[in-house]
Structures are given as structure tokens and as C-alpha cells.
């Protein structure tokens, strides 16, 4: 797309000095003590109506006009992470935190907080246990327990303005690398930092770079895996939406380190806002001379292109992703040859995911030692997780590696609604597994998770409670992978549907305990025999739930009962006559006309007609419909 | 020459050989379905998997694509290997029950019946993709491809209707390991007179 | 929003990208966005431009979920089946909607009024369960709510 002069920054920075001079000017031009209103425009808050809040705030400010001594600026930013409380409004410099803000609240915010410096009590976050109102971001448990490295600028900067990113320190790491370091030294720094890939397997990033760097000269590529396909995960989306320059900067550094002049970002088409912000970041970086020829006068040429995914989970696998960038069917190819020797278009290539690239920017800026001081001995740094499911504080969190599962879910996450424990926490997406409450004190790092039968994955963390059935969860992930298997290798194409077929029988109360043994054997064959990691990890959902919840499987098979009340063939719906008001809502909703009863008198469900679609359950406002 | 061990015996290999080449050159049989000398190896059927052992580590690789390397310790019929082969064959029995080739191969591994549901008793195609690769790499016609993905994948010409890219050479039928291609050849090639008429119209 | 076929010149789309195989997916995406589906004529034009054999382009068009070889409905409804949504009952919501519209699975109604598709996570897990109706997010959706929204579209 051609940039117009108006929406793109215009200034070519020819050296490190010019970059730092600009940064100094930008910082000097902004008073940090100035009142500023920040409105979260992450995907979650926008869906909850934050754009309307921004408009209302603008209008309220304009109306108050002359009564305000110093007019505050309004800044829209990427995701603040606390998605379940959106739309979020933060007032700087005090970091006053307003949540679940509606356009109708704008007037009061301006009149009370901006003009009089008072709190709007009704918009403050209330501590779920103590009931105490909390005024500032730092004091909210959800934020207090986090350590923000990758997410440091997200929520602080306007992601569509490169000047704002520069003020926050963007491109300092790349500038240092390009003007003061040899490519070898850059790789050394990444190796010394101990950074491991954030995309799933945790391969040491610097060592991966070294493999590609050793091919001297010739065409090479760096790629960014932004095909965040794990269901229940949105870390990478938030980084691209909220701080796209961190990704661009990381790729510049990587390109310089291995000797690549072209980078590709492969991003899910389902993330339109991320693509928009990334495109804007690329245009602005080009205009400033941070991409293109002779970056900052270093003699290094580098540019980045965006490829939109076309809807195939398997393209998260590195060889499949490269085939897709080439315009082909996204089927993985056997390794060796490894992509570091023969990757994209047959050239040496390095692929890292979004979070890894963002970490690279920080490492070059703040130093390998600083990064190596975070996290555990073998898992350095922090990890961003999408904390979702049956947890009070749904959102995006960044924590040091090695933190206990309990701290993430019960403290930062504020615990499980209506319960003092979780039943399971699923990590690692479809490749991962379910960890039980007994593992609540497990340190969250690459190796501990693998030892426990799951994996880090890209950072989805799905909390499940007693109403979630483990057989159903395993069946869900297998169904997902069955749909997403590319179908090339036999163990995955044939095996995953057969695993699901067996679980289907279990969820109907059929099958035998011997089937469980067969399941283990088939799972082993699929793990060992598959071509790529999609098939190689596909059985994990079954294996980990069998490992920790075998009794639940046996209850399905032997007692024909689903204790969580999920598996359709093993449950019945009924209406509690004590609670039913006879409002007829359920009877109207039932597609089978299975519900009868007189108006204002308790209704009943004819079980022989019921197809267990749950429409009655959802339509009842009184909680009279029960599932057993 | 490279020196490695297969099933405990020292064997030699030339640089550039795959493990499958090496085994066959040394008279060791490894079963394959998606492999054919005439086309690039594909690594899809996984029947040719072999076990590589190194200290306490062990992993399976597809021998058709894995290069012979100095000092490898290779096992072609270990329990881990045979478990994969048995399951693949048992699943193929339910997937393409009409293929006598698959039945024979399964029987060699002691697999006589399948525990899984059979959805299409007439099916012979195992989706090894040999026909597609032969058409592209040997003939250069590119008349057929895989269509769809995953469990829904099939082999065919665009829109699953006869097209004029097919030169009716029959190479796909020749390389097909189960004979499935002869049944669907008509659907790719079409009836010659119709094909002629269409190309004239264009 | 997709424009109608009449407004857009297919040749203009084809000329957006250089004639190289690596632009196949870009072209298919732009055609899909403009016309709501990829016609066989469009596929042939793309092949002529990029030099990709038609069989391979067809393989690509049928491999990736976002491509459709048949026209989609006037109204596009996505139901998210991501894990967070699944746990909150989105599977039943999708089933119920499809049953109401007379669909056996994801697809387009015969009158071309609706297309229902399921999607594996929109990354809006705080809003679970989520549906997207003609680009509008429907946070914390229920079967009755979604059906009402869809019903309204039909009445328009």
C-alpha cells in the first residue's frame, strides 16, 4: 500500500546520533506530569465499546473547554491485559484506573477527576475479597503480581505513532546492534541472554541464529511467526496491536545478526487490527530510515513484508509456514534439511515468533546480563500468558519464568468463580496438556511443564473448573486437530480421528477399560511416527488427562456417567418445580416442543423428545433448569 | 564412504544416500508405500520409519528422507518401529478396505482385522500422493493434485472434473501402489472426444 | 465489507501483484475479499498471471479455510470455537444456530441469505462465548441472543 505523506512520519535518520537527538527532543516536548487520559483500544475493549468511550470523553472535554486549566491529551493504546474489566480508562500521571467505563461516564470523569482531582468511586476496581476500592493500576492484584518486559510499552504508547514508541525507547536496541556491534556479537548477546523461543518448543534462539549465520553470504531470510493459532491464546495479537515496533525492531536485529536483507511476518488473517498497526509501523519505520537501505548509516539494508495467513493452523509449524509464504499448500516437510540450511525459497532462514522477536529488542537494549537475571536457571526472562476460561480476571499477564501456577491463577487471576480451586489448567494449546490442582505449586517454566506432561506452548492458559469434563476437553482438542491436520502423513491423518472416535465412544458411556490401553498404544505410535509436531504432540490432550483424571474416564465407561454434566449422551435436563415460575421462556425456546406446562405453573421436560441442546437452560432467567 | 550400524551390523553408505537406500543396498528390507525411485521422497506414509538410538535417547525418522550419517545406530524392526507400522496398517485396513495390497502387508505384521469403523468399503486410495508427484515430476503435466486437507483430503483434477492438462499417459496408474488410480483415471482424463471438443472451443 | 462483483474489475486485482508463484495466496485472498468467493474463471486468470499450474492453485484454494469456491451468503456469521468459548458452550450455540437455519454443518443456506462458519479462536477470550455477525463482535453471546440478532438480519 502506498503511504500518503499525511499519515506517515517524514524524516530520515542517518545515524545513531540523529536517532538519539530526535528521541531527546520528543521526550523533552512531553511533560511526564501532564494529565493524560488513556483509553484501551485493544480488540477486547473495542468489542466492549471503548471507541464510544473515547468519543464521549473527547466531547466532554470539549464541552468543559475553558474550565480546564491545562487540557489533557487523550491517547488510545493497545491492550492493557485486564480484558474482563474493559473498557478501561487510565488517567496519568497518577495511573488512576477506571474499569467497565461506559460513554455515559465520560462527563463525570471530566468533571470530577480532570477538573476537581477526585475519584469516580463507581468506576474503581473493587478488591474481590476485601471489598476495598483500589485507585491506581499498581495496587490492583492483577497488575501487582506481573513483571512486564515484553508488554512494558503496551498500554503506555499509541501503537500507531512511531514518535510515541521512540519516546518509550523503541529502536535503541537495533541502533546499538547495527552501529556498535558485529553480527557475531549480536548472536553472542542473544545466546548469553539464555532466550528460548516463545513459540512452543523453547529452542535456544541464539543457537538457532548461529546455524543460519554460518552460511556465509548469499540470500537469507528472517521470519516472524504471527500465525497465533492456539485456541485461547492472544499474546501475539496484543503485542502486534499494542507495540508493533518491538517486533519490527527485533527482526531488524535478527536480520543483521544472520545476514538477511528481507523479513516476512506471517500473521493470522483473523487479526485485522494487528495487521493494520503492523503496516503502519512498517511505513513509519521506512520513512524514518529505520527500514530500507543503509539503516542509520550502518550500511545494512533490510525490509519487511507481511503475509496474511489463509486459515490453516498447521502453518504455525515452521516448514509449513515457509511453504505458505511461497504461495503453496501449507504441508510440513521432513527435516533435515533444517530451515537454517534450506528454508524459505530454499535459502537459510530463521523463524521466531512474535514474543521472541519482541524479547530480542529488549535484550539488545538492556543487555544480555539483565535478561539472564530474570526467570530461572534454564528458562530465562518472562512469559506472557493469555489467562482465560473459568478464572475471575480474564486477560493478558506477563510473569517471570518459574512463578507457581497457583500464583498466576489464584492471585493474579483472582481465583476461580465460585470455587477455592481449579480443576485443571490447560497450557500449550492443542499440543499441550491439562495440569491438575495437585500441581498448583508447579513452577511454570519450559522443562517443568514438559515433565508434567504438558508444555509451555505459545502461552495459552485455560482454567477449568468442576463443571468441565476432561473427556470432553480431550475430545475437543482432538476434534480441533482432526480439522487442522494437513493430511500429509499417515499417523496424524488416520490416527487423530481414530483417537477421537474412541473418546466419542467414552463420552457416550460406551467402551471398555481395555480401550484405554489401546489408546495409550495408538497415542505412542502417533507421537513417535508423525512427520511434524502437530501430529507428534496431538495425543498430549488424551495422555495428560488420562494421567491425572483416569477416574473420570472410568466413570464414563463403567458407570455411564459424566460427573461434570457435559457429555450430551450422559446428561438429562430437568426443571426444578420449586424455582420455575411458569414464564414459558424455555417452552418457547425449545426447538423440539419437549417442554410443556401451563402458564405461571411449573413446567416439565419430556426426556424422550429432548435433544439436549441447552436452549431451555440458556433461556431460563431463574436458574430453574438443571443439568444432571 | 560412511560407516554406520543397522540392526547391530556395520554397513557402509555413500554420501547422499538415504537410510532407506543404505538398508536396501545392504539387503535389509524396509516397507514403504509412498516411496518410488522415480520421484522425490516425500516422508508421508511413515511405514519406513526406523529408530535412531543415541545413548539413552531414541527417536523415529522416515528412512526414505533421512540421510545416512557417519556413526548412526539404526534399528529397522524394533518394537517402537513395529508399533507404528502395525497401527498405520490397521488404520489403513479401515480406511481403504478394498486394497488387497494393504491386506497382504498388514498380514505380514500380524494385523488381520481392524478395530475401527469402516466408512467406505470400496476405497482403495491410501493418499500416498505418488500419482500427484509422478504427474508433476516425471510427466510435467501437473494434471492432478491433492484436494482439501486432513481427513477430507482426496486426489483429483481441479473441480474433480476431467481437465485438458492430462496427457493420458497413465503414469499415475503405473506408480499407484494399490491400483486405486486405475478406477479414477477416467475422471481425470475424461472421454477423449469431449476433451478434444473443449480444447477446440478454447 | 465485500463489494459486489460488478463494482470491481478482476484485472485490476490481478495487476496488484507481480506474476510470480509466491503471490498466489495474496491474489486468492484479494479475490475472495472482493467477490466473496473464487470463481473458476478467476482461478484460471490467477494461474495465467502467476504461472502456477491450475491443479496446484486448486489444491491451495481447497487447503486453506478462508477460501470458498462457491458464493457465500449475504450475512456472514462466525461462531468462535476456541477453548475458552468451548468451555462456555459455544459448540451448542453453533449447533443450535445451524439447526435453526436448516444447515447440517457450517455452510451457506440455500437462499444465499446466511453463511455460518466456525472459527478456531478469535483471541477475544474475555468475551467468551463470542460470535461475529457481519464483522460485529457479539460478546457473551447465548443461543437465544444470537438467534434474535440473526433473525433481525433476515427481516431487513
mmCIF file of N, CA, C and O in Angstrom, chain A residues 311-313 329 331 334-336 338 482-491 493-499 501-502 505 518-519 521-522 524-526 528-532, chain B residues 33-34 42-46 49 59-62 65-67 69 80 83-84 87-88 91-92 94-95 115-119 125-128 146 148-153:
data_model
loop_
_atom_site.group_PDB
_atom_site.id
_atom_site.type_symbol
_atom_site.label_atom_id
_atom_site.label_comp_id
_atom_site.label_asym_id
_atom_site.label_seq_id
_atom_site.Cartn_x
_atom_site.Cartn_y
_atom_site.Cartn_z
ATOM 1 N N UNK A 311 -5.852 -19.329 6.851
ATOM 2 C CA UNK A 311 -6.708 -20.223 7.601
ATOM 3 C C UNK A 311 -6.228 -21.659 7.590
ATOM 4 O O UNK A 311 -6.843 -22.521 6.954
ATOM 5 N N UNK A 312 -5.101 -21.911 8.248
ATOM 6 C CA UNK A 312 -4.613 -23.274 8.421
ATOM 7 C C UNK A 312 -3.701 -23.280 9.643
ATOM 8 O O UNK A 312 -2.632 -22.679 9.631
ATOM 9 N N UNK A 313 -4.153 -23.938 10.695
ATOM 10 C CA UNK A 313 -3.400 -23.998 11.950
ATOM 11 C C UNK A 313 -2.012 -24.582 11.747
ATOM 12 O O UNK A 313 -1.040 -24.171 12.374
ATOM 13 N N UNK A 329 0.602 -24.981 -0.788
ATOM 14 C CA UNK A 329 -0.148 -25.685 0.245
ATOM 15 C C UNK A 329 0.737 -25.792 1.491
ATOM 16 O O UNK A 329 1.921 -26.091 1.383
ATOM 17 N N UNK A 331 1.889 -27.691 3.789
ATOM 18 C CA UNK A 331 2.215 -29.002 4.342
ATOM 19 C C UNK A 331 3.651 -28.996 4.840
ATOM 20 O O UNK A 331 4.554 -28.559 4.131
ATOM 21 N N UNK A 334 9.813 -32.955 5.763
ATOM 22 C CA UNK A 334 10.695 -33.575 6.753
ATOM 23 C C UNK A 334 11.993 -32.784 6.939
ATOM 24 O O UNK A 334 12.480 -32.138 6.026
ATOM 25 N N UNK A 335 12.511 -32.833 8.164
ATOM 26 C CA UNK A 335 13.806 -32.235 8.465
ATOM 27 C C UNK A 335 14.743 -33.340 8.898
ATOM 28 O O UNK A 335 14.305 -34.205 9.676
ATOM 29 N N UNK A 336 16.040 -33.373 8.566
ATOM 30 C CA UNK A 336 16.711 -32.405 7.720
ATOM 31 C C UNK A 336 16.206 -32.477 6.275
ATOM 32 O O UNK A 336 15.605 -33.480 5.922
ATOM 33 N N UNK A 338 17.236 -28.708 7.652
ATOM 34 C CA UNK A 338 16.626 -27.759 8.562
ATOM 35 C C UNK A 338 16.504 -26.398 7.891
ATOM 36 O O UNK A 338 17.311 -26.062 7.023
ATOM 37 N N UNK A 482 -8.032 -32.745 14.295
ATOM 38 C CA UNK A 482 -8.528 -33.518 13.158
ATOM 39 C C UNK A 482 -8.891 -32.572 12.015
ATOM 40 O O UNK A 482 -8.595 -32.834 10.853
ATOM 41 N N UNK A 483 -9.506 -31.458 12.369
ATOM 42 C CA UNK A 483 -9.872 -30.464 11.370
ATOM 43 C C UNK A 483 -8.644 -29.770 10.794
ATOM 44 O O UNK A 483 -8.638 -29.336 9.653
ATOM 45 N N UNK A 484 -7.614 -29.625 11.607
ATOM 46 C CA UNK A 484 -6.467 -28.834 11.200
ATOM 47 C C UNK A 484 -5.293 -29.664 10.681
ATOM 48 O O UNK A 484 -4.312 -29.109 10.194
ATOM 49 N N UNK A 485 -5.354 -30.984 10.818
ATOM 50 C CA UNK A 485 -4.295 -31.826 10.278
ATOM 51 C C UNK A 485 -4.205 -31.586 8.775
ATOM 52 O O UNK A 485 -5.220 -31.486 8.095
ATOM 53 N N UNK A 486 -2.974 -31.475 8.267
ATOM 54 C CA UNK A 486 -2.859 -31.206 6.831
ATOM 55 C C UNK A 486 -3.187 -32.448 6.026
ATOM 56 O O UNK A 486 -3.536 -32.372 4.855
ATOM 57 N N UNK A 487 -3.061 -33.621 6.647
ATOM 58 C CA UNK A 487 -3.410 -34.859 5.972
ATOM 59 C C UNK A 487 -2.271 -35.484 5.194
ATOM 60 O O UNK A 487 -2.475 -36.445 4.461
ATOM 61 N N UNK A 488 -1.069 -34.933 5.345
ATOM 62 C CA UNK A 488 0.038 -35.491 4.575
ATOM 63 C C UNK A 488 0.523 -36.821 5.169
ATOM 64 O O UNK A 488 0.564 -37.826 4.475
ATOM 65 N N UNK A 489 0.913 -36.811 6.428
ATOM 66 C CA UNK A 489 1.470 -38.067 6.961
ATOM 67 C C UNK A 489 0.375 -38.940 7.570
ATOM 68 O O UNK A 489 -0.602 -38.463 8.119
ATOM 69 N N UNK A 490 0.563 -40.237 7.433
ATOM 70 C CA UNK A 490 -0.490 -41.189 7.785
ATOM 71 C C UNK A 490 -0.817 -41.247 9.277
ATOM 72 O O UNK A 490 -1.991 -41.311 9.639
ATOM 73 N N UNK A 491 0.186 -41.251 10.163
ATOM 74 C CA UNK A 491 -0.178 -41.407 11.578
ATOM 75 C C UNK A 491 -1.098 -40.302 12.074
ATOM 76 O O UNK A 491 -2.033 -40.556 12.828
ATOM 77 N N UNK A 493 -3.020 -38.119 10.026
ATOM 78 C CA UNK A 493 -4.278 -38.066 9.279
ATOM 79 C C UNK A 493 -5.227 -39.185 9.695
ATOM 80 O O UNK A 493 -6.430 -38.975 9.862
ATOM 81 N N UNK A 494 -4.669 -40.388 9.871
ATOM 82 C CA UNK A 494 -5.522 -41.527 10.225
ATOM 83 C C UNK A 494 -5.707 -41.651 11.728
ATOM 84 O O UNK A 494 -6.775 -42.016 12.205
ATOM 85 N N UNK A 495 -4.646 -41.331 12.478
ATOM 86 C CA UNK A 495 -4.644 -41.635 13.912
ATOM 87 C C UNK A 495 -5.477 -40.689 14.752
ATOM 88 O O UNK A 495 -6.183 -41.120 15.662
ATOM 89 N N UNK A 496 -5.386 -39.381 14.443
ATOM 90 C CA UNK A 496 -6.104 -38.417 15.271
ATOM 91 C C UNK A 496 -7.622 -38.662 15.220
ATOM 92 O O UNK A 496 -8.274 -38.697 16.259
ATOM 93 N N UNK A 497 -8.208 -38.893 14.027
ATOM 94 C CA UNK A 497 -9.646 -39.202 14.015
ATOM 95 C C UNK A 497 -9.982 -40.481 14.780
ATOM 96 O O UNK A 497 -11.047 -40.577 15.392
ATOM 97 N N UNK A 498 -9.052 -41.441 14.751
ATOM 98 C CA UNK A 498 -9.334 -42.697 15.467
ATOM 99 C C UNK A 498 -9.259 -42.509 16.976
ATOM 100 O O UNK A 498 -10.020 -43.148 17.720
ATOM 101 N N UNK A 499 -8.349 -41.665 17.437
ATOM 102 C CA UNK A 499 -8.312 -41.345 18.867
ATOM 103 C C UNK A 499 -9.646 -40.701 19.263
ATOM 104 O O UNK A 499 -10.237 -41.024 20.288
ATOM 105 N N UNK A 501 -12.483 -40.967 17.741
ATOM 106 C CA UNK A 501 -13.552 -41.970 17.648
ATOM 107 C C UNK A 501 -13.669 -42.734 18.969
ATOM 108 O O UNK A 501 -14.774 -42.958 19.474
ATOM 109 N N UNK A 502 -12.531 -43.104 19.538
ATOM 110 C CA UNK A 502 -12.538 -43.822 20.810
ATOM 111 C C UNK A 502 -13.102 -42.944 21.923
ATOM 112 O O UNK A 502 -13.928 -43.383 22.724
ATOM 113 N N UNK A 505 -16.797 -42.626 21.844
ATOM 114 C CA UNK A 505 -17.488 -43.763 22.486
ATOM 115 C C UNK A 505 -17.520 -43.563 23.995
ATOM 116 O O UNK A 505 -18.551 -43.774 24.630
ATOM 117 N N UNK A 518 -5.433 -49.513 24.631
ATOM 118 C CA UNK A 518 -5.230 -49.324 23.191
ATOM 119 C C UNK A 518 -4.924 -47.864 22.873
ATOM 120 O O UNK A 518 -4.099 -47.558 22.018
ATOM 121 N N UNK A 519 -5.624 -46.998 23.597
ATOM 122 C CA UNK A 519 -5.450 -45.569 23.395
ATOM 123 C C UNK A 519 -3.992 -45.181 23.649
ATOM 124 O O UNK A 519 -3.395 -44.421 22.883
ATOM 125 N N UNK A 521 -1.366 -47.076 23.403
ATOM 126 C CA UNK A 521 -0.504 -47.652 22.374
ATOM 127 C C UNK A 521 -0.599 -46.860 21.071
ATOM 128 O O UNK A 521 0.415 -46.534 20.440
ATOM 129 N N UNK A 522 -1.836 -46.510 20.678
ATOM 130 C CA UNK A 522 -2.024 -45.727 19.459
ATOM 131 C C UNK A 522 -1.411 -44.338 19.624
ATOM 132 O O UNK A 522 -0.747 -43.818 18.715
ATOM 133 N N UNK A 524 1.074 -43.505 21.396
ATOM 134 C CA UNK A 524 2.528 -43.660 21.292
ATOM 135 C C UNK A 524 2.958 -43.719 19.826
ATOM 136 O O UNK A 524 3.941 -43.093 19.416
ATOM 137 N N UNK A 525 2.195 -44.468 19.023
ATOM 138 C CA UNK A 525 2.522 -44.590 17.595
ATOM 139 C C UNK A 525 2.394 -43.248 16.881
ATOM 140 O O UNK A 525 3.221 -42.897 16.038
ATOM 141 N N UNK A 526 1.375 -42.488 17.226
ATOM 142 C CA UNK A 526 1.179 -41.184 16.571
ATOM 143 C C UNK A 526 2.289 -40.226 16.973
ATOM 144 O O UNK A 526 2.850 -39.511 16.139
ATOM 145 N N UNK A 528 5.343 -40.927 18.022
ATOM 146 C CA UNK A 528 6.656 -41.305 17.503
ATOM 147 C C UNK A 528 6.700 -41.266 15.979
ATOM 148 O O UNK A 528 7.736 -41.005 15.389
ATOM 149 N N UNK A 529 5.552 -41.521 15.338
ATOM 150 C CA UNK A 529 5.586 -41.727 13.898
ATOM 151 C C UNK A 529 5.268 -40.524 13.043
ATOM 152 O O UNK A 529 5.557 -40.528 11.852
ATOM 153 N N UNK A 530 4.680 -39.469 13.625
ATOM 154 C CA UNK A 530 4.217 -38.358 12.793
ATOM 155 C C UNK A 530 5.361 -37.541 12.213
ATOM 156 O O UNK A 530 6.452 -37.494 12.768
ATOM 157 N N UNK A 531 5.039 -36.864 11.100
ATOM 158 C CA UNK A 531 6.064 -36.092 10.404
ATOM 159 C C UNK A 531 6.416 -34.815 11.159
ATOM 160 O O UNK A 531 7.573 -34.451 11.288
ATOM 161 N N UNK A 532 5.396 -34.111 11.650
ATOM 162 C CA UNK A 532 5.688 -32.813 12.272
ATOM 163 C C UNK A 532 5.149 -32.781 13.692
ATOM 164 O O UNK A 532 4.544 -33.723 14.175
ATOM 165 N N UNK B 33 5.283 -47.275 1.284
ATOM 166 C CA UNK B 33 4.090 -47.095 0.454
ATOM 167 C C UNK B 33 4.180 -45.846 -0.425
ATOM 168 O O UNK B 33 3.792 -45.853 -1.569
ATOM 169 N N UNK B 34 4.718 -44.758 0.144
ATOM 170 C CA UNK B 34 4.716 -43.503 -0.623
ATOM 171 C C UNK B 34 6.049 -43.280 -1.335
ATOM 172 O O UNK B 34 6.277 -42.223 -1.912
ATOM 173 N N UNK B 42 9.099 -38.336 -0.006
ATOM 174 C CA UNK B 42 8.031 -37.480 0.484
ATOM 175 C C UNK B 42 7.890 -37.563 2.014
ATOM 176 O O UNK B 42 7.507 -36.618 2.669
ATOM 177 N N UNK B 43 8.215 -38.735 2.553
ATOM 178 C CA UNK B 43 8.177 -38.906 4.018
ATOM 179 C C UNK B 43 6.783 -38.890 4.602
ATOM 180 O O UNK B 43 6.599 -38.440 5.724
ATOM 181 N N UNK B 44 5.777 -39.362 3.871
ATOM 182 C CA UNK B 44 4.399 -39.212 4.340
ATOM 183 C C UNK B 44 3.803 -40.476 4.951
ATOM 184 O O UNK B 44 3.101 -40.404 5.947
ATOM 185 N N UNK B 45 4.076 -41.656 4.357
ATOM 186 C CA UNK B 45 3.356 -42.846 4.833
ATOM 187 C C UNK B 45 3.893 -43.349 6.165
ATOM 188 O O UNK B 45 3.183 -43.983 6.914
ATOM 189 N N UNK B 46 5.112 -43.035 6.459
ATOM 190 C CA UNK B 46 5.779 -43.336 7.737
ATOM 191 C C UNK B 46 5.913 -44.838 7.991
ATOM 192 O O UNK B 46 6.250 -45.245 9.105
ATOM 193 N N UNK B 49 9.584 -45.823 8.770
ATOM 194 C CA UNK B 49 10.291 -45.270 9.932
ATOM 195 C C UNK B 49 11.277 -46.283 10.494
ATOM 196 O O UNK B 49 11.053 -47.498 10.456
ATOM 197 N N UNK B 59 14.708 -41.937 18.779
ATOM 198 C CA UNK B 59 13.616 -41.305 18.045
ATOM 199 C C UNK B 59 13.423 -42.011 16.721
ATOM 200 O O UNK B 59 14.321 -42.708 16.233
ATOM 201 N N UNK B 60 12.223 -41.826 16.158
ATOM 202 C CA UNK B 60 11.926 -42.435 14.873
ATOM 203 C C UNK B 60 12.085 -41.398 13.767
ATOM 204 O O UNK B 60 11.706 -40.241 13.930
ATOM 205 N N UNK B 61 12.673 -41.821 12.652
ATOM 206 C CA UNK B 61 12.759 -40.943 11.481
ATOM 207 C C UNK B 61 12.313 -41.741 10.265
ATOM 208 O O UNK B 61 12.363 -42.977 10.258
ATOM 209 N N UNK B 62 11.855 -41.018 9.242
ATOM 210 C CA UNK B 62 11.463 -41.694 7.999
ATOM 211 C C UNK B 62 12.737 -41.996 7.212
ATOM 212 O O UNK B 62 13.467 -41.088 6.833
ATOM 213 N N UNK B 65 13.764 -40.283 3.723
ATOM 214 C CA UNK B 65 14.251 -38.910 3.614
ATOM 215 C C UNK B 65 15.429 -38.624 4.538
ATOM 216 O O UNK B 65 16.095 -37.604 4.399
ATOM 217 N N UNK B 66 15.700 -39.499 5.480
ATOM 218 C CA UNK B 66 16.772 -39.199 6.436
ATOM 219 C C UNK B 66 18.112 -39.620 5.841
ATOM 220 O O UNK B 66 18.291 -40.751 5.427
ATOM 221 N N UNK B 67 19.070 -38.697 5.804
ATOM 222 C CA UNK B 67 20.353 -39.023 5.177
ATOM 223 C C UNK B 67 21.204 -39.966 6.045
ATOM 224 O O UNK B 67 21.171 -39.891 7.272
ATOM 225 N N UNK B 69 24.311 -40.973 7.923
ATOM 226 C CA UNK B 69 25.374 -40.182 8.546
ATOM 227 C C UNK B 69 26.338 -41.124 9.238
ATOM 228 O O UNK B 69 25.951 -42.190 9.705
ATOM 229 N N UNK B 80 9.326 -50.312 18.926
ATOM 230 C CA UNK B 80 8.827 -48.957 18.717
ATOM 231 C C UNK B 80 8.458 -48.748 17.231
ATOM 232 O O UNK B 80 7.426 -48.158 16.914
ATOM 233 N N UNK B 83 5.377 -50.969 16.301
ATOM 234 C CA UNK B 83 4.122 -50.448 16.853
ATOM 235 C C UNK B 83 3.521 -49.405 15.898
ATOM 236 O O UNK B 83 2.312 -49.398 15.647
ATOM 237 N N UNK B 84 4.396 -48.545 15.354
ATOM 238 C CA UNK B 84 3.918 -47.538 14.404
ATOM 239 C C UNK B 84 3.374 -48.225 13.147
ATOM 240 O O UNK B 84 2.279 -47.917 12.669
ATOM 241 N N UNK B 87 -0.048 -50.029 13.724
ATOM 242 C CA UNK B 87 -1.200 -49.121 13.849
ATOM 243 C C UNK B 87 -1.553 -48.494 12.505
ATOM 244 O O UNK B 87 -2.715 -48.366 12.153
ATOM 245 N N UNK B 88 -0.528 -48.086 11.752
ATOM 246 C CA UNK B 88 -0.824 -47.486 10.439
ATOM 247 C C UNK B 88 -1.560 -48.506 9.572
ATOM 248 O O UNK B 88 -2.580 -48.187 8.943
ATOM 249 N N UNK B 91 -5.117 -49.048 10.697
ATOM 250 C CA UNK B 91 -5.982 -47.922 10.329
ATOM 251 C C UNK B 91 -6.235 -47.899 8.820
ATOM 252 O O UNK B 91 -7.323 -47.535 8.374
ATOM 253 N N UNK B 92 -5.236 -48.305 8.038
ATOM 254 C CA UNK B 92 -5.438 -48.379 6.586
ATOM 255 C C UNK B 92 -6.465 -49.451 6.233
ATOM 256 O O UNK B 92 -7.232 -49.299 5.279
ATOM 257 N N UNK B 94 -9.110 -50.052 7.766
ATOM 258 C CA UNK B 94 -10.459 -49.474 7.873
ATOM 259 C C UNK B 94 -10.652 -48.340 6.872
ATOM 260 O O UNK B 94 -11.762 -48.044 6.470
ATOM 261 N N UNK B 95 -9.556 -47.709 6.480
ATOM 262 C CA UNK B 95 -9.630 -46.545 5.590
ATOM 263 C C UNK B 95 -9.800 -46.970 4.131
ATOM 264 O O UNK B 95 -10.567 -46.384 3.391
ATOM 265 N N UNK B 115 -10.002 -52.634 14.368
ATOM 266 C CA UNK B 115 -10.941 -52.309 15.441
ATOM 267 C C UNK B 115 -11.789 -51.092 15.095
ATOM 268 O O UNK B 115 -12.647 -50.692 15.849
ATOM 269 N N UNK B 116 -11.472 -50.464 13.961
ATOM 270 C CA UNK B 116 -12.114 -49.179 13.667
ATOM 271 C C UNK B 116 -13.259 -49.323 12.683
ATOM 272 O O UNK B 116 -13.337 -50.288 11.930
ATOM 273 N N UNK B 117 -14.103 -48.276 12.700
ATOM 274 C CA UNK B 117 -15.251 -48.257 11.791
ATOM 275 C C UNK B 117 -14.788 -48.106 10.344
ATOM 276 O O UNK B 117 -13.836 -47.392 10.064
ATOM 277 N N UNK B 118 -15.477 -48.802 9.447
ATOM 278 C CA UNK B 118 -15.185 -48.681 8.014
ATOM 279 C C UNK B 118 -16.236 -47.758 7.404
ATOM 280 O O UNK B 118 -17.435 -48.005 7.543
ATOM 281 N N UNK B 119 -15.793 -46.687 6.768
ATOM 282 C CA UNK B 119 -16.802 -45.785 6.209
ATOM 283 C C UNK B 119 -17.037 -46.033 4.715
ATOM 284 O O UNK B 119 -18.126 -45.821 4.210
ATOM 285 N N UNK B 125 -7.715 -46.018 -2.281
ATOM 286 C CA UNK B 125 -6.679 -44.977 -2.281
ATOM 287 C C UNK B 125 -6.160 -44.730 -0.863
ATOM 288 O O UNK B 125 -6.936 -44.524 0.065
ATOM 289 N N UNK B 126 -4.847 -44.756 -0.705
ATOM 290 C CA UNK B 126 -4.248 -44.518 0.602
ATOM 291 C C UNK B 126 -3.711 -43.098 0.723
ATOM 292 O O UNK B 126 -3.108 -42.736 1.713
ATOM 293 N N UNK B 127 -3.884 -42.272 -0.283
ATOM 294 C CA UNK B 127 -3.434 -40.876 -0.288
ATOM 295 C C UNK B 127 -1.924 -40.745 -0.087
ATOM 296 O O UNK B 127 -1.462 -39.887 0.651
ATOM 297 N N UNK B 128 -1.173 -41.604 -0.747
ATOM 298 C CA UNK B 128 0.280 -41.526 -0.631
ATOM 299 C C UNK B 128 0.835 -40.410 -1.500
ATOM 300 O O UNK B 128 1.969 -39.972 -1.317
ATOM 301 N N UNK B 146 -3.530 -32.983 -4.650
ATOM 302 C CA UNK B 146 -4.394 -33.288 -3.524
ATOM 303 C C UNK B 146 -5.438 -32.184 -3.461
ATOM 304 O O UNK B 146 -5.169 -31.044 -3.800
ATOM 305 N N UNK B 148 -8.383 -30.422 -0.883
ATOM 306 C CA UNK B 148 -8.810 -30.370 0.508
ATOM 307 C C UNK B 148 -7.669 -30.690 1.435
ATOM 308 O O UNK B 148 -6.512 -30.713 1.034
ATOM 309 N N UNK B 149 -8.002 -30.958 2.685
ATOM 310 C CA UNK B 149 -6.936 -31.280 3.629
ATOM 311 C C UNK B 149 -7.423 -32.249 4.701
ATOM 312 O O UNK B 149 -8.610 -32.494 4.833
ATOM 313 N N UNK B 150 -6.461 -32.769 5.456
ATOM 314 C CA UNK B 150 -6.766 -33.633 6.586
ATOM 315 C C UNK B 150 -7.564 -34.856 6.190
ATOM 316 O O UNK B 150 -7.343 -35.450 5.136
ATOM 317 N N UNK B 151 -8.516 -35.201 7.026
ATOM 318 C CA UNK B 151 -9.302 -36.403 6.802
ATOM 319 C C UNK B 151 -10.152 -36.293 5.531
ATOM 320 O O UNK B 151 -10.574 -37.299 4.968
ATOM 321 N N UNK B 152 -10.390 -35.061 5.058
ATOM 322 C CA UNK B 152 -11.223 -34.861 3.862
ATOM 323 C C UNK B 152 -10.412 -34.880 2.568
ATOM 324 O O UNK B 152 -10.944 -34.732 1.492
ATOM 325 N N UNK B 153 -9.114 -35.030 2.706
ATOM 326 C CA UNK B 153 -8.244 -34.933 1.538
ATOM 327 C C UNK B 153 -8.555 -36.014 0.508
ATOM 328 O O UNK B 153 -8.890 -37.136 0.849
#
